[in-house]
Coordinates of C-alpha atoms in Angstrom, one line a residue:
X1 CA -7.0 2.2 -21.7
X2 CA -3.6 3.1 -20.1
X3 CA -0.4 3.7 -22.4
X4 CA 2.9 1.8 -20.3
X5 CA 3.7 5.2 -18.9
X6 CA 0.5 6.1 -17.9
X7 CA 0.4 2.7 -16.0
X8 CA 4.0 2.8 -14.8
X9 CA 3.2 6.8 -12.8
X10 CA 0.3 5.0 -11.4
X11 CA 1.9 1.9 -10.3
X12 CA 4.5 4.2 -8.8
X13 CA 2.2 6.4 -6.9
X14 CA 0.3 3.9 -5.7
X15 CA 3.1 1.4 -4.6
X16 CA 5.7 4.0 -3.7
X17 CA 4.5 5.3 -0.5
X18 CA 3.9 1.5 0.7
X19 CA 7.7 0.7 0.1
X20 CA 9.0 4.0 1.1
X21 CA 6.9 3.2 4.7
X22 CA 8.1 -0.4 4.8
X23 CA 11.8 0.7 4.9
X24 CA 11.0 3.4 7.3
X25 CA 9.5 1.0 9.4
X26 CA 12.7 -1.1 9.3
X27 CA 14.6 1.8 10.5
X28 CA 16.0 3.3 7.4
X29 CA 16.4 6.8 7.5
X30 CA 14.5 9.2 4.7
X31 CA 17.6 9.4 2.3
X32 CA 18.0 5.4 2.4
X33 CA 14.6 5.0 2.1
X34 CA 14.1 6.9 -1.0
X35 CA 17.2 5.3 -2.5
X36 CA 15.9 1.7 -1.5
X37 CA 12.5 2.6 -3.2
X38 CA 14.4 4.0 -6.6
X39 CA 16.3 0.6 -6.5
X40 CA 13.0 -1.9 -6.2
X41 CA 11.5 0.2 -9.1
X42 CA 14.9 -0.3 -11.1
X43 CA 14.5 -3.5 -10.6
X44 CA 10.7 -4.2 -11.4
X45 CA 11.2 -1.8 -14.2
X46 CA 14.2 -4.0 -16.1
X47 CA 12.3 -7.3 -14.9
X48 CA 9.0 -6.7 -15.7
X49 CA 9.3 -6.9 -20.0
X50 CA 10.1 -10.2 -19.3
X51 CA 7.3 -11.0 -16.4
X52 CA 5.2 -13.7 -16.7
X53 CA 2.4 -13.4 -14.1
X54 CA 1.0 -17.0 -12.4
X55 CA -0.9 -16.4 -9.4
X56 CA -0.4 -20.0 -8.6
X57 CA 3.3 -18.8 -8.0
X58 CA 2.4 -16.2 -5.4
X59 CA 0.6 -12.9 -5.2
X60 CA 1.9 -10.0 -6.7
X61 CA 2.0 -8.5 -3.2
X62 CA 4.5 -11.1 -2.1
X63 CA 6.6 -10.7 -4.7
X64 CA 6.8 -6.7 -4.3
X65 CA 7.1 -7.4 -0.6
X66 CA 10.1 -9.7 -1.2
X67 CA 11.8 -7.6 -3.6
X68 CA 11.4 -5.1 -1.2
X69 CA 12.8 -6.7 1.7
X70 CA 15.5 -8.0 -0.1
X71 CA 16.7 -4.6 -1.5
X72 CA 16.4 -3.3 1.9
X73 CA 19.2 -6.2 3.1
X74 CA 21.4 -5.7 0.4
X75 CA 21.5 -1.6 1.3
X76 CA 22.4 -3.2 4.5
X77 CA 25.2 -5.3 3.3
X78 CA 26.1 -2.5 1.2
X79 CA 26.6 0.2 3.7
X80 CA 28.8 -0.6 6.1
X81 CA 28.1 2.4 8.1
X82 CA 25.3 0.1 9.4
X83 CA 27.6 -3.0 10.7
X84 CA 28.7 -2.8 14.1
X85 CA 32.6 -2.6 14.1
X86 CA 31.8 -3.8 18.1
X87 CA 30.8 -8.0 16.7
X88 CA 27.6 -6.9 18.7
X89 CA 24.3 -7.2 16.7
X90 CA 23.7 -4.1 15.0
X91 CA 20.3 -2.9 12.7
X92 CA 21.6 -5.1 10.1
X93 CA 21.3 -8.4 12.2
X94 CA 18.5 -7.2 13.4
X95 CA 16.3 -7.0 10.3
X96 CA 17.8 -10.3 8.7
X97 CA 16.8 -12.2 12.1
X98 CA 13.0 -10.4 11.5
X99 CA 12.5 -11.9 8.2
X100 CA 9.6 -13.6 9.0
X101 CA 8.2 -10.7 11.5
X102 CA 8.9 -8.3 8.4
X103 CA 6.4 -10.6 6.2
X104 CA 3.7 -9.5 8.8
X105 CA 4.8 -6.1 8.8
X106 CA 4.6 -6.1 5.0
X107 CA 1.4 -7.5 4.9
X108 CA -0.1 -5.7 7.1
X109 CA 1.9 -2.4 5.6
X110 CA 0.4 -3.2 2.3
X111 CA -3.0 -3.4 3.5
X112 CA -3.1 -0.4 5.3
X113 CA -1.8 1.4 2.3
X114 CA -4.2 0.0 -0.2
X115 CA -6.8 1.0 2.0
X116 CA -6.1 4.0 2.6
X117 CA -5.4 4.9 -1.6
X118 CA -8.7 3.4 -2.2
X119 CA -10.3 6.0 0.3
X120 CA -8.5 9.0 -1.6
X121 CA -9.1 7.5 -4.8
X122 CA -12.4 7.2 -4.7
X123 CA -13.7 10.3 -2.3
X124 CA -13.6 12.8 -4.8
X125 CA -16.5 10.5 -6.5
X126 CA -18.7 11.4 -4.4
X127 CA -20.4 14.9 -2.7
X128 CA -19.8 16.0 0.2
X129 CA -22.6 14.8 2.1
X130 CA -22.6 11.4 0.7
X131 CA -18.9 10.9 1.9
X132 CA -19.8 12.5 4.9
X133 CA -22.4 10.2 5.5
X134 CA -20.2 7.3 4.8
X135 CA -17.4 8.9 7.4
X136 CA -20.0 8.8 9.9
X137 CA -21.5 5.4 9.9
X138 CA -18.4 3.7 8.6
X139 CA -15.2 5.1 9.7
X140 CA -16.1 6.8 13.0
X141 CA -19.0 4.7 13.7
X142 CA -21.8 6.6 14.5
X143 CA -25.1 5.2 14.0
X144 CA -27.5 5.4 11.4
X145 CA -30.0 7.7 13.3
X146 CA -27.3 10.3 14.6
X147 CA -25.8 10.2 11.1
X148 CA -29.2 11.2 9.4
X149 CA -29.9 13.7 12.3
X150 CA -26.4 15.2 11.9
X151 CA -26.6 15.8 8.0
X152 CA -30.3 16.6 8.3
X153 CA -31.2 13.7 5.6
X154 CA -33.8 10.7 5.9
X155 CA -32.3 7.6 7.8
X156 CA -32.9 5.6 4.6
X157 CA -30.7 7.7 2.8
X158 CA -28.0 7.5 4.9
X159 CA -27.9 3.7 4.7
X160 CA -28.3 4.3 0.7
X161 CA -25.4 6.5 0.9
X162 CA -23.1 4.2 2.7
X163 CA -23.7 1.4 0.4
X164 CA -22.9 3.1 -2.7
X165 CA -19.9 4.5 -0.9
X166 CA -18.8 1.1 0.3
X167 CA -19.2 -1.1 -2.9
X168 CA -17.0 1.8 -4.9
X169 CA -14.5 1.2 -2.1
X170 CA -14.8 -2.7 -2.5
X171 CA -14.2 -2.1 -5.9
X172 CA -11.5 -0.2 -6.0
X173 CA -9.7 -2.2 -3.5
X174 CA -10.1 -5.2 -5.3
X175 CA -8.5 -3.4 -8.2
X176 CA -5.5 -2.0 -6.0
X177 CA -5.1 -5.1 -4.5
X178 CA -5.8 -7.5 -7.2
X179 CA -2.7 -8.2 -7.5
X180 CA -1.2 -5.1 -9.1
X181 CA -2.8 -2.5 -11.3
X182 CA 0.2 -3.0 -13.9
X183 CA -1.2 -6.3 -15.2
X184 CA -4.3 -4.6 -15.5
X185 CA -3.7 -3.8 -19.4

């Protein structure tokens, strides 16, 4: 059982890095993205004692995602370092015209990063030639026999060893993704 704290660090660990790249990706530089990211977690943080969660509004991820995007147009708005003094479309224009190109790029954003923190989560689970076994047949695709051959081991263990690897990573996806580890309590 996780104390709020507890909870909050992880929710920021996890969803940090998936913000911070989301701005970058809309062309904020590092400094803008960092204080963009401190804002959306300002605001979750003062919102969420009064959060209700209903799926049947919209996923968690959506909501982040919005938040997100939204904090990243107001930085916009705010800075006018960013308007063109020229009337010709500057980055500003630009990412208020994307809004429904920077959904995609959000979702796809988010699932890369969940993804990728269920791999790190969960490798250091497993020995080294389990997860090597599962790197082999799953992520780079080598086959079975070459896999077994490679790491000296029975075929049937190699299949053994990529299923076990692969439902802990279905799990824990499911509990990154489901819709935020914060309502997890």
């Amino acid at each position: 059982f996780q104390t709020d704290s507890e909870a909050w660090r992880e929710f920021v660990r996890i969803y940090g890095p998936l913000i911070y790249n989301y701005c970058r990706k809309l062309h904020l530089k590092d400094c803008d993205a960092e204080d963009v990211c401190q804002e959306v977690f300002r605001q979750i943080s003062t919102s969420l004692p009064s959060f209700e969660y209903n799926r049947k509004l919209g996923r968690f991820r959506s909501w982040l995602g919005t938040v997100t995007y939204h904090e990243i147009c107001r930085f916009f708005k705010k800075n006018k370092k960013f308007q063109n003094q020229m009337g010709t479309p500057g980055i500003q224009d630009e990412i208020y015209e994307q809004a429904g190109e920077s959904d995609a790029v959000w979702s796809d954003e988010f699932c890369s990063h969940i993804f990728t923190t269920a791999l790190n989560n969960i490798q250091p689970l497993f020995d080294d030639q389990t997860w090597k076994a599962f790197e082999l047949t799953w992520i780079d695709d080598v086959g079975a026999q070459l896999a077994a051959e490679k790491l000296k081991r029975e075929i049937s263990w190699v299949y053994k060893a990529k299923f076990v690897v692969q439902k802990k990573l279905k799990e824990e996806i499911q509990r990154l993704s489901f819709d935020s580890i914060i309502f997890q309590k």
